[in-house]
Amino acid sequence: MATLAERRSLEPWQDPKAAPYLRIDRVTKKFGDVYAVDDVSLNIFQGEFFSLLGSSGCGKSTLLRLLAGLESPSSGRIFIDGVDVTAVPAYSRPVNMMFQSYALFPHMSVEQNIAFGLQQERLPSRERAERVAEMLNLLKISELRKRRPDQLSGGQRQRVALARSLAKHPKLLLLDEPLGALDKRLRENTQFELVNLQERLGITFVTVTHDQEEAMTMSTRIAVMDAGQIMQIDTPTAIYEFPTCRFVAEFIGSVNLFEGKVVESAGELVTVETQLGRPLQMRSFQPLAIGASVAVAIRPEKMRICSDYREDGVNQVQGVVEDIAYLGDVSIYRIRVADGSLVEMTLTNVQPRTEQALTWDQAVAIEWSPSSGVILTE
Amino acid sequence: MSRSMQDQARSDRRLSRLINIGLPYVWLGLFFLLPFVIVLHISLAESTLAQPPYTALWHWLDRGLLQIEINLGNFLLVFEDDLYAWALWHSLQVAFVSTVLCLLLGYPMAYAIATSASRWRLILLMLIILPFWTSFLIRVYAWIGILQTNGLLNDLLLWLGLIETPLSILHTPTAVYIGVVYSYLPFMILPLYANLTRLDPILLEAAADLGCRPLRAFFRITVPLSLPGILAGSMLVFIPVVGEFVIPDLLGGPESLMLGKLLWTEFFSNTDWPLASALAIVLLGILVVPFVMMQRLQQRLEENRP
């Protein structure tokens, strides 16, 4: 059983005394009239695997480029290890970046690509050779050392790019869609490898990704971005289970949102009146004013079939099965409910498909517990 | 598909392939190989005062005897007479120096165009190509007006008070270099531009990210990756300048004796077609070797690009 202190050190963002390794302080980047990054503040701690998650054009890549020094902010400051690097050019920053397109030098061999950064440091050639060999071993690409980038497969290029960006032993590594160009199979394997590598080397990783699964699997914390702003920063679990706004709830996974008004607030239990025809009761950790417009967010897998439907039952809804999507391990049911909207429910296929519990056009009652969702105000 | 239709389709394909491959060969045969054979033929003859001004290589004698006379004297003369060796050496020297000057001037220009905003790029390219709309000969003549003792350049320098007496530039090697570099600069810039626009700017960002300063990145990344363009541009300048005739003739002095000028003199003034042809063959031989070598090198460099 870990002590509280130990657990704190694993989650340094919980510790008010911990100094962030990377501090982004009210950074804004404008391209013409467009705010690519809009007043973003963010602290990232030593040893974190931090993901910037968002759809394309949300500003995540621009933020990463600001950290690398490839763009300079319109306003705001960036601190690395307590040093203000806002005005420091890319070639003098103590960070390295793995580019989305890998950006390997086509006229250099794998070995030369990896050695490039070390040459700039004027590392003696013996040490340089050792470091290159270390990187080749670390990423298991020793047999490719003499090849040129165009003689490599996509997966091999990804490894070379990673080796090159790690060769200078940076304390902070920036990764722009590190797995974006790999096929699904390879991506899953590489995810775990990347996490193991990061833990072993103790380097702080900041990655950019549009793939929520990737962010969920690898990250210590995720920042969800939209339109240049950070919508929520939290651990993968908290982002999924306790989204703080409608955008995050809908962006990560699937969610059923029931819009309504708060009618009663008794302790932690809040009653919300919605279009469903009956009040919903949810737990809330924040005090809510009576009459506030809110949304009740329930994940599809938190729903279950209701066996004892009652007219006054809490969080029970009747509907008709309209769509079934069979995914093998689970099936997604879309159920038309009283207010005419569709509610999504996921059930694990415990039985073979032929014996599934629900079928098309079947009347069904579903329910969920008050603690299985959240109330969103934003 | 029936048998006969398949056969038909196959023979159609074969025909189109024959045309595709055959046409360039016919073209090269007619317009390169045939003239070359004619020139080679003349170079092996002797000069006479007749029409045409060279002797026939073969005569039919009685009883099916064929007499062939090959005269290697022209080639011997080309290699033995210092005048030709000197003219050849001078031509290569002028071509080399001009190529280097064009590269030094053209690379920054091509780089600037390739990295300029897209709305400027087309205008700048047009400015490079614009001189081609005027005849080459007229443009070289125009330089006489600029460079001569009471020409525009001297007038300007005198007016500015930079010089007291007019400079004599026209009919000196300097004038030849000015004319050659001016005329051939676009041939250096265009292939370089085409190459530099293909350079992915992300590579320079990657270099910077790995701690490489911009100037060093230029020499480690941009220059090596633009080598194919440098080679193409250099070939386009070097090869025609070796045989250049008009510019040294109009702008150069007596010391600007280049092979092209010599060739012209032998052909038109001395009406020594065989000697002129021998000179042309030697010149061709000297140019083909570096050309093939560079072509090979360029192919290798191209293969390294993604």
PDB file of C-alpha atoms in Angstrom, chain A residues 85-341:
ATOM      1  CA  VAL A  85      13.105  30.438 -23.104  1.00  0.00           C
ATOM      2  CA  THR A  86      10.519  32.583 -24.881  1.00  0.00           C
ATOM      3  CA  ALA A  87      13.172  34.436 -26.870  1.00  0.00           C
ATOM      4  CA  VAL A  88      15.602  31.516 -27.190  1.00  0.00           C
ATOM      5  CA  PRO A  89      15.861  30.283 -30.812  1.00  0.00           C
ATOM      6  CA  ALA A  90      15.058  26.665 -31.644  1.00  0.00           C
ATOM      7  CA  TYR A  91      18.701  25.675 -32.098  1.00  0.00           C
ATOM      8  CA  SER A  92      19.567  26.733 -28.541  1.00  0.00           C
ATOM      9  CA  ARG A  93      16.598  25.197 -26.699  1.00  0.00           C
ATOM     10  CA  PRO A  94      17.181  22.151 -24.505  1.00  0.00           C
ATOM     11  CA  VAL A  95      14.314  20.293 -26.180  1.00  0.00           C
ATOM     12  CA  ASN A  96      14.066  17.983 -29.155  1.00  0.00           C
ATOM     13  CA  MET A  97      11.151  17.217 -31.346  1.00  0.00           C
ATOM     14  CA  MET A  98       9.981  14.248 -33.328  1.00  0.00           C
ATOM     15  CA  PHE A  99       8.227  15.566 -36.408  1.00  0.00           C
ATOM     16  CA  GLN A 100       4.985  14.154 -37.743  1.00  0.00           C
ATOM     17  CA  SER A 101       6.523  13.598 -41.177  1.00  0.00           C
ATOM     18  CA  TYR A 102       9.702  12.434 -39.362  1.00  0.00           C
ATOM     19  CA  ALA A 103      11.752  14.999 -41.381  1.00  0.00           C
ATOM     20  CA  LEU A 104      14.668  12.593 -41.794  1.00  0.00           C
ATOM     21  CA  PHE A 105      17.505  14.021 -43.866  1.00  0.00           C
ATOM     22  CA  PRO A 106      17.202  12.154 -47.180  1.00  0.00           C
ATOM     23  CA  HIS A 107      20.871  12.533 -48.104  1.00  0.00           C
ATOM     24  CA  MET A 108      22.146  10.987 -44.884  1.00  0.00           C
ATOM     25  CA  SER A 109      22.212   7.400 -43.674  1.00  0.00           C
ATOM     26  CA  VAL A 110      20.349   6.329 -40.540  1.00  0.00           C
ATOM     27  CA  GLU A 111      23.597   6.614 -38.606  1.00  0.00           C
ATOM     28  CA  GLN A 112      24.324  10.100 -39.910  1.00  0.00           C
ATOM     29  CA  ASN A 113      20.781  11.214 -39.157  1.00  0.00           C
ATOM     30  CA  ILE A 114      21.118  10.107 -35.546  1.00  0.00           C
ATOM     31  CA  ALA A 115      24.587  11.641 -35.230  1.00  0.00           C
ATOM     32  CA  PHE A 116      23.485  15.000 -36.659  1.00  0.00           C
ATOM     33  CA  GLY A 117      22.392  16.562 -33.373  1.00  0.00           C
ATOM     34  CA  LEU A 118      25.497  15.271 -31.602  1.00  0.00           C
ATOM     35  CA  GLN A 119      27.743  16.877 -34.209  1.00  0.00           C
ATOM     36  CA  GLN A 120      26.125  20.221 -33.490  1.00  0.00           C
ATOM     37  CA  GLU A 121      27.036  19.732 -29.822  1.00  0.00           C
ATOM     38  CA  ARG A 122      30.646  19.105 -30.937  1.00  0.00           C
ATOM     39  CA  LEU A 123      30.689  15.854 -29.013  1.00  0.00           C
ATOM     40  CA  PRO A 124      34.017  14.001 -29.496  1.00  0.00           C
ATOM     41  CA  SER A 125      33.710  11.400 -32.230  1.00  0.00           C
ATOM     42  CA  ARG A 126      34.247   8.454 -29.844  1.00  0.00           C
ATOM     43  CA  GLU A 127      31.385   9.505 -27.601  1.00  0.00           C
ATOM     44  CA  ARG A 128      29.310  10.277 -30.643  1.00  0.00           C
ATOM     45  CA  ALA A 129      29.780   6.790 -32.039  1.00  0.00           C
ATOM     46  CA  GLU A 130      28.899   5.314 -28.637  1.00  0.00           C
ATOM     47  CA  ARG A 131      25.761   7.416 -28.389  1.00  0.00           C
ATOM     48  CA  VAL A 132      24.668   6.463 -31.910  1.00  0.00           C
ATOM     49  CA  ALA A 133      25.206   2.777 -31.107  1.00  0.00           C
ATOM     50  CA  GLU A 134      23.227   3.225 -27.881  1.00  0.00           C
ATOM     51  CA  MET A 135      20.306   4.734 -29.815  1.00  0.00           C
ATOM     52  CA  LEU A 136      20.441   2.059 -32.509  1.00  0.00           C
ATOM     53  CA  ASN A 137      20.281  -0.611 -29.797  1.00  0.00           C
ATOM     54  CA  LEU A 138      17.587   1.152 -27.816  1.00  0.00           C
ATOM     55  CA  LEU A 139      15.267   1.194 -30.809  1.00  0.00           C
ATOM     56  CA  LYS A 140      16.501  -2.123 -32.215  1.00  0.00           C
ATOM     57  CA  ILE A 141      17.500  -0.698 -35.577  1.00  0.00           C
ATOM     58  CA  SER A 142      21.225  -1.546 -35.585  1.00  0.00           C
ATOM     59  CA  GLU A 143      20.937  -3.477 -38.832  1.00  0.00           C
ATOM     60  CA  LEU A 144      19.548  -0.387 -40.585  1.00  0.00           C
ATOM     61  CA  ARG A 145      22.460   1.905 -39.717  1.00  0.00           C
ATOM     62  CA  LYS A 146      23.810   2.226 -43.265  1.00  0.00           C
ATOM     63  CA  ARG A 147      20.446   2.601 -45.000  1.00  0.00           C
ATOM     64  CA  ARG A 148      19.039   5.822 -46.337  1.00  0.00           C
ATOM     65  CA  PRO A 149      15.574   7.021 -45.321  1.00  0.00           C
ATOM     66  CA  ASP A 150      14.012   6.093 -48.678  1.00  0.00           C
ATOM     67  CA  GLN A 151      15.129   2.502 -48.133  1.00  0.00           C
ATOM     68  CA  LEU A 152      13.106   2.213 -44.923  1.00  0.00           C
ATOM     69  CA  SER A 153       9.513   1.258 -44.207  1.00  0.00           C
ATOM     70  CA  GLY A 154       7.193   3.654 -42.392  1.00  0.00           C
ATOM     71  CA  GLY A 155       7.669   1.886 -39.066  1.00  0.00           C
ATOM     72  CA  GLN A 156      11.442   1.888 -39.451  1.00  0.00           C
ATOM     73  CA  ARG A 157      11.465   5.585 -40.280  1.00  0.00           C
ATOM     74  CA  GLN A 158       9.439   6.269 -37.166  1.00  0.00           C
ATOM     75  CA  ARG A 159      12.089   4.500 -35.087  1.00  0.00           C
ATOM     76  CA  VAL A 160      14.923   6.390 -36.737  1.00  0.00           C
ATOM     77  CA  ALA A 161      13.131   9.684 -36.137  1.00  0.00           C
ATOM     78  CA  LEU A 162      12.651   8.738 -32.494  1.00  0.00           C
ATOM     79  CA  ALA A 163      16.284   7.680 -32.167  1.00  0.00           C
ATOM     80  CA  ARG A 164      17.439  10.952 -33.702  1.00  0.00           C
ATOM     81  CA  SER A 165      15.312  13.040 -31.358  1.00  0.00           C
ATOM     82  CA  LEU A 166      16.495  11.059 -28.316  1.00  0.00           C
ATOM     83  CA  ALA A 167      20.177  11.043 -29.256  1.00  0.00           C
ATOM     84  CA  LYS A 168      20.994  14.307 -27.497  1.00  0.00           C
ATOM     85  CA  HIS A 169      19.455  12.977 -24.268  1.00  0.00           C
ATOM     86  CA  PRO A 170      16.928  15.795 -24.053  1.00  0.00           C
ATOM     87  CA  LYS A 171      15.076  16.284 -20.786  1.00  0.00           C
ATOM     88  CA  LEU A 172      11.979  17.244 -22.715  1.00  0.00           C
ATOM     89  CA  LEU A 173      10.888  15.519 -25.895  1.00  0.00           C
ATOM     90  CA  LEU A 174       8.126  16.887 -28.096  1.00  0.00           C
ATOM     91  CA  LEU A 175       6.309  14.396 -30.314  1.00  0.00           C
ATOM     92  CA  ASP A 176       3.993  15.558 -33.090  1.00  0.00           C
ATOM     93  CA  GLU A 177       1.546  12.736 -33.880  1.00  0.00           C
ATOM     94  CA  PRO A 178       4.289  10.171 -33.190  1.00  0.00           C
ATOM     95  CA  LEU A 179       2.170   7.233 -34.324  1.00  0.00           C
ATOM     96  CA  GLY A 180       0.044   9.039 -36.887  1.00  0.00           C
ATOM     97  CA  ALA A 181       1.666   7.534 -39.964  1.00  0.00           C
ATOM     98  CA  LEU A 182       1.654   3.915 -38.747  1.00  0.00           C
ATOM     99  CA  ASP A 183      -1.007   1.337 -39.479  1.00  0.00           C
ATOM    100  CA  LYS A 184      -3.322   0.222 -36.687  1.00  0.00           C
ATOM    101  CA  ARG A 185      -1.500  -2.954 -35.683  1.00  0.00           C
ATOM    102  CA  LEU A 186       1.901  -1.303 -35.511  1.00  0.00           C
ATOM    103  CA  ARG A 187       0.424   1.687 -33.722  1.00  0.00           C
ATOM    104  CA  GLU A 188      -0.902  -0.410 -30.855  1.00  0.00           C
ATOM    105  CA  ASN A 189       2.426  -2.168 -30.339  1.00  0.00           C
ATOM    106  CA  THR A 190       4.362   1.065 -30.583  1.00  0.00           C
ATOM    107  CA  GLN A 191       2.129   2.777 -28.024  1.00  0.00           C
ATOM    108  CA  PHE A 192       3.274   0.458 -25.266  1.00  0.00           C
ATOM    109  CA  GLU A 193       6.866   0.631 -26.435  1.00  0.00           C
ATOM    110  CA  LEU A 194       6.801   4.409 -26.348  1.00  0.00           C
ATOM    111  CA  VAL A 195       5.462   4.419 -22.791  1.00  0.00           C
ATOM    112  CA  ASN A 196       8.075   1.888 -21.645  1.00  0.00           C
ATOM    113  CA  LEU A 197      10.814   3.910 -23.263  1.00  0.00           C
ATOM    114  CA  GLN A 198       9.608   7.081 -21.614  1.00  0.00           C
ATOM    115  CA  GLU A 199       9.467   5.470 -18.178  1.00  0.00           C
ATOM    116  CA  ARG A 200      12.883   3.889 -18.594  1.00  0.00           C
ATOM    117  CA  LEU A 201      14.597   7.081 -19.750  1.00  0.00           C
ATOM    118  CA  GLY A 202      12.702   9.318 -17.335  1.00  0.00           C
ATOM    119  CA  ILE A 203      12.271  11.967 -20.031  1.00  0.00           C
ATOM    120  CA  THR A 204       9.299  14.321 -20.016  1.00  0.00           C
ATOM    121  CA  PHE A 205       7.212  13.688 -23.124  1.00  0.00           C
ATOM    122  CA  VAL A 206       4.780  16.160 -24.600  1.00  0.00           C
ATOM    123  CA  THR A 207       2.878  14.657 -27.509  1.00  0.00           C
ATOM    124  CA  VAL A 208       0.288  15.999 -29.879  1.00  0.00           C
ATOM    125  CA  THR A 209      -2.404  13.648 -31.080  1.00  0.00           C
ATOM    126  CA  HIS A 210      -5.886  13.664 -32.537  1.00  0.00           C
ATOM    127  CA  ASP A 211      -6.399  10.029 -31.535  1.00  0.00           C
ATOM    128  CA  GLN A 212      -8.153   9.845 -28.167  1.00  0.00           C
ATOM    129  CA  GLU A 213      -7.411   6.160 -27.713  1.00  0.00           C
ATOM    130  CA  GLU A 214      -3.716   6.870 -28.142  1.00  0.00           C
ATOM    131  CA  ALA A 215      -3.872   9.720 -25.629  1.00  0.00           C
ATOM    132  CA  MET A 216      -5.845   7.600 -23.143  1.00  0.00           C
ATOM    133  CA  THR A 217      -3.408   4.672 -23.346  1.00  0.00           C
ATOM    134  CA  MET A 218      -0.154   6.553 -23.055  1.00  0.00           C
ATOM    135  CA  SER A 219      -0.634   9.727 -21.074  1.00  0.00           C
ATOM    136  CA  THR A 220      -0.211  10.661 -17.448  1.00  0.00           C
ATOM    137  CA  ARG A 221      -2.343  13.700 -18.227  1.00  0.00           C
ATOM    138  CA  ILE A 222      -4.249  15.001 -21.203  1.00  0.00           C
ATOM    139  CA  ALA A 223      -5.071  18.554 -22.234  1.00  0.00           C
ATOM    140  CA  VAL A 224      -8.116  18.641 -24.497  1.00  0.00           C
ATOM    141  CA  MET A 225      -7.924  21.606 -26.858  1.00  0.00           C
ATOM    142  CA  ASP A 226     -10.510  23.358 -28.979  1.00  0.00           C
ATOM    143  CA  ALA A 227     -10.168  26.557 -31.030  1.00  0.00           C
ATOM    144  CA  GLY A 228      -6.802  27.457 -29.506  1.00  0.00           C
ATOM    145  CA  GLN A 229      -7.972  27.035 -25.913  1.00  0.00           C
ATOM    146  CA  ILE A 230      -7.521  24.298 -23.359  1.00  0.00           C
ATOM    147  CA  MET A 231     -10.902  22.884 -22.382  1.00  0.00           C
ATOM    148  CA  GLN A 232      -9.741  20.517 -19.646  1.00  0.00           C
ATOM    149  CA  ILE A 233      -6.485  19.199 -18.218  1.00  0.00           C
ATOM    150  CA  ASP A 234      -6.651  15.960 -16.287  1.00  0.00           C
ATOM    151  CA  THR A 235      -5.691  12.311 -16.065  1.00  0.00           C
ATOM    152  CA  PRO A 236      -7.155  10.023 -18.757  1.00  0.00           C
ATOM    153  CA  THR A 237      -9.589   8.524 -16.216  1.00  0.00           C
ATOM    154  CA  ALA A 238     -10.799  11.877 -14.993  1.00  0.00           C
ATOM    155  CA  ILE A 239     -11.131  13.214 -18.541  1.00  0.00           C
ATOM    156  CA  TYR A 240     -13.296  10.242 -19.432  1.00  0.00           C
ATOM    157  CA  GLU A 241     -15.299   9.815 -16.251  1.00  0.00           C
ATOM    158  CA  PHE A 242     -15.541  13.421 -15.087  1.00  0.00           C
ATOM    159  CA  PRO A 243     -15.529  15.740 -18.070  1.00  0.00           C
ATOM    160  CA  THR A 244     -16.064  19.347 -17.035  1.00  0.00           C
ATOM    161  CA  CYS A 245     -17.785  20.581 -20.156  1.00  0.00           C
ATOM    162  CA  ARG A 246     -19.987  19.364 -22.976  1.00  0.00           C
ATOM    163  CA  PHE A 247     -17.136  19.655 -25.513  1.00  0.00           C
ATOM    164  CA  VAL A 248     -14.825  17.301 -23.631  1.00  0.00           C
ATOM    165  CA  ALA A 249     -17.664  14.885 -22.824  1.00  0.00           C
ATOM    166  CA  GLU A 250     -18.576  14.620 -26.493  1.00  0.00           C
ATOM    167  CA  PHE A 251     -14.999  14.683 -27.830  1.00  0.00           C
ATOM    168  CA  ILE A 252     -13.794  11.747 -25.734  1.00  0.00           C
ATOM    169  CA  GLY A 253     -15.747   8.555 -26.380  1.00  0.00           C
ATOM    170  CA  SER A 254     -19.521   8.549 -26.809  1.00  0.00           C
ATOM    171  CA  VAL A 255     -21.897  10.181 -24.429  1.00  0.00           C
ATOM    172  CA  ASN A 256     -25.628  10.699 -23.948  1.00  0.00           C
ATOM    173  CA  LEU A 257     -26.421  14.278 -23.030  1.00  0.00           C
ATOM    174  CA  PHE A 258     -29.789  15.155 -21.484  1.00  0.00           C
ATOM    175  CA  GLU A 259     -30.294  18.906 -21.359  1.00  0.00           C
ATOM    176  CA  GLY A 260     -32.394  20.216 -18.487  1.00  0.00           C
ATOM    177  CA  LYS A 261     -32.794  22.465 -15.437  1.00  0.00           C
ATOM    178  CA  VAL A 262     -31.892  21.860 -11.828  1.00  0.00           C
ATOM    179  CA  VAL A 263     -35.092  21.547  -9.766  1.00  0.00           C
ATOM    180  CA  GLU A 264     -33.739  20.258  -6.471  1.00  0.00           C
ATOM    181  CA  SER A 265     -30.362  20.033  -4.794  1.00  0.00           C
ATOM    182  CA  ALA A 266     -30.164  17.922  -1.643  1.00  0.00           C
ATOM    183  CA  GLY A 267     -26.610  17.414  -0.460  1.00  0.00           C
ATOM    184  CA  GLU A 268     -24.719  15.659  -3.221  1.00  0.00           C
ATOM    185  CA  LEU A 269     -27.880  14.549  -4.983  1.00  0.00           C
ATOM    186  CA  VAL A 270     -29.200  16.868  -7.657  1.00  0.00           C
ATOM    187  CA  THR A 271     -32.513  16.458  -9.438  1.00  0.00           C
ATOM    188  CA  VAL A 272     -32.677  17.648 -13.030  1.00  0.00           C
ATOM    189  CA  GLU A 273     -35.828  18.026 -15.072  1.00  0.00           C
ATOM    190  CA  THR A 274     -35.409  17.093 -18.731  1.00  0.00           C
ATOM    191  CA  GLN A 275     -37.457  16.415 -21.849  1.00  0.00           C
ATOM    192  CA  LEU A 276     -37.558  12.745 -20.904  1.00  0.00           C
ATOM    193  CA  GLY A 277     -40.726  13.371 -18.922  1.00  0.00           C
ATOM    194  CA  ARG A 278     -39.394  12.484 -15.522  1.00  0.00           C
ATOM    195  CA  PRO A 279     -36.682  13.984 -13.299  1.00  0.00           C
ATOM    196  CA  LEU A 280     -33.177  12.529 -13.342  1.00  0.00           C
ATOM    197  CA  GLN A 281     -31.138  12.268 -10.174  1.00  0.00           C
ATOM    198  CA  MET A 282     -27.361  12.618 -10.333  1.00  0.00           C
ATOM    199  CA  ARG A 283     -24.500  13.075  -7.912  1.00  0.00           C
ATOM    200  CA  SER A 284     -22.733  16.391  -8.137  1.00  0.00           C
ATOM    201  CA  PHE A 285     -19.523  17.464  -6.441  1.00  0.00           C
ATOM    202  CA  GLN A 286     -20.217  21.127  -6.960  1.00  0.00           C
ATOM    203  CA  PRO A 287     -23.133  23.107  -5.558  1.00  0.00           C
ATOM    204  CA  LEU A 288     -25.700  23.924  -8.217  1.00  0.00           C
ATOM    205  CA  ALA A 289     -28.272  26.708  -8.120  1.00  0.00           C
ATOM    206  CA  ILE A 290     -31.933  25.796  -8.560  1.00  0.00           C
ATOM    207  CA  GLY A 291     -33.007  26.637 -12.104  1.00  0.00           C
ATOM    208  CA  ALA A 292     -29.495  26.399 -13.605  1.00  0.00           C
ATOM    209  CA  SER A 293     -29.309  25.011 -17.156  1.00  0.00           C
ATOM    210  CA  VAL A 294     -27.265  21.831 -17.111  1.00  0.00           C
ATOM    211  CA  ALA A 295     -26.692  18.652 -19.069  1.00  0.00           C
ATOM    212  CA  VAL A 296     -26.679  15.182 -17.605  1.00  0.00           C
ATOM    213  CA  ALA A 297     -23.919  13.154 -19.258  1.00  0.00           C
ATOM    214  CA  ILE A 298     -24.044   9.353 -19.215  1.00  0.00           C
ATOM    215  CA  ARG A 299     -21.618   7.093 -21.093  1.00  0.00           C
ATOM    216  CA  PRO A 300     -23.302   4.322 -23.143  1.00  0.00           C
ATOM    217  CA  GLU A 301     -21.604   1.550 -21.178  1.00  0.00           C
ATOM    218  CA  LYS A 302     -22.976   2.937 -17.900  1.00  0.00           C
ATOM    219  CA  MET A 303     -26.538   2.191 -19.047  1.00  0.00           C
ATOM    220  CA  ARG A 304     -28.147  -1.119 -18.305  1.00  0.00           C
ATOM    221  CA  ILE A 305     -31.422  -2.877 -19.077  1.00  0.00           C
ATOM    222  CA  CYS A 306     -33.973  -2.167 -16.386  1.00  0.00           C
ATOM    223  CA  SER A 307     -35.681  -5.288 -15.080  1.00  0.00           C
ATOM    224  CA  ASP A 308     -38.056  -3.631 -12.581  1.00  0.00           C
ATOM    225  CA  TYR A 309     -39.378  -0.583 -14.402  1.00  0.00           C
ATOM    226  CA  ARG A 310     -41.581   1.631 -12.243  1.00  0.00           C
ATOM    227  CA  GLU A 311     -43.500   4.762 -13.138  1.00  0.00           C
ATOM    228  CA  ASP A 312     -41.611   6.726 -10.451  1.00  0.00           C
ATOM    229  CA  GLY A 313     -38.266   4.918 -10.811  1.00  0.00           C
ATOM    230  CA  VAL A 314     -35.128   7.020 -10.632  1.00  0.00           C
ATOM    231  CA  ASN A 315     -33.129   7.391 -13.844  1.00  0.00           C
ATOM    232  CA  GLN A 316     -35.340   4.948 -15.730  1.00  0.00           C
ATOM    233  CA  VAL A 317     -36.344   5.553 -19.338  1.00  0.00           C
ATOM    234  CA  GLN A 318     -38.542   3.619 -21.742  1.00  0.00           C
ATOM    235  CA  GLY A 319     -37.852   3.368 -25.447  1.00  0.00           C
ATOM    236  CA  VAL A 320     -37.711   1.224 -28.578  1.00  0.00           C
ATOM    237  CA  VAL A 321     -34.555  -0.353 -30.055  1.00  0.00           C
ATOM    238  CA  GLU A 322     -33.936   1.315 -33.391  1.00  0.00           C
ATOM    239  CA  ASP A 323     -30.390   0.376 -34.347  1.00  0.00           C
ATOM    240  CA  ILE A 324     -27.994  -2.343 -33.343  1.00  0.00           C
ATOM    241  CA  ALA A 325     -24.300  -2.241 -34.207  1.00  0.00           C
ATOM    242  CA  TYR A 326     -22.548  -5.532 -33.521  1.00  0.00           C
ATOM    243  CA  LEU A 327     -18.847  -4.955 -32.853  1.00  0.00           C
ATOM    244  CA  GLY A 328     -17.924  -8.449 -31.722  1.00  0.00           C
ATOM    245  CA  ASP A 329     -16.995  -7.868 -28.109  1.00  0.00           C
ATOM    246  CA  VAL A 330     -19.771  -5.355 -27.530  1.00  0.00           C
ATOM    247  CA  SER A 331     -22.945  -4.242 -29.281  1.00  0.00           C
ATOM    248  CA  ILE A 332     -24.166  -0.668 -29.497  1.00  0.00           C
ATOM    249  CA  TYR A 333     -27.921  -0.183 -29.190  1.00  0.00           C
ATOM    250  CA  ARG A 334     -29.581   3.064 -30.203  1.00  0.00           C
ATOM    251  CA  ILE A 335     -32.859   3.450 -28.422  1.00  0.00           C
ATOM    252  CA  ARG A 336     -35.554   5.966 -29.329  1.00  0.00           C
ATOM    253  CA  VAL A 337     -36.869   7.435 -26.048  1.00  0.00           C
ATOM    254  CA  ALA A 338     -39.872   9.482 -24.968  1.00  0.00           C
ATOM    255  CA  ASP A 339     -38.649  12.916 -26.069  1.00  0.00           C
ATOM    256  CA  GLY A 340     -37.837  11.514 -29.535  1.00  0.00           C
ATOM    257  CA  SER A 341     -34.073  11.532 -29.129  1.00  0.00           C
TER     258      SER A 341
END
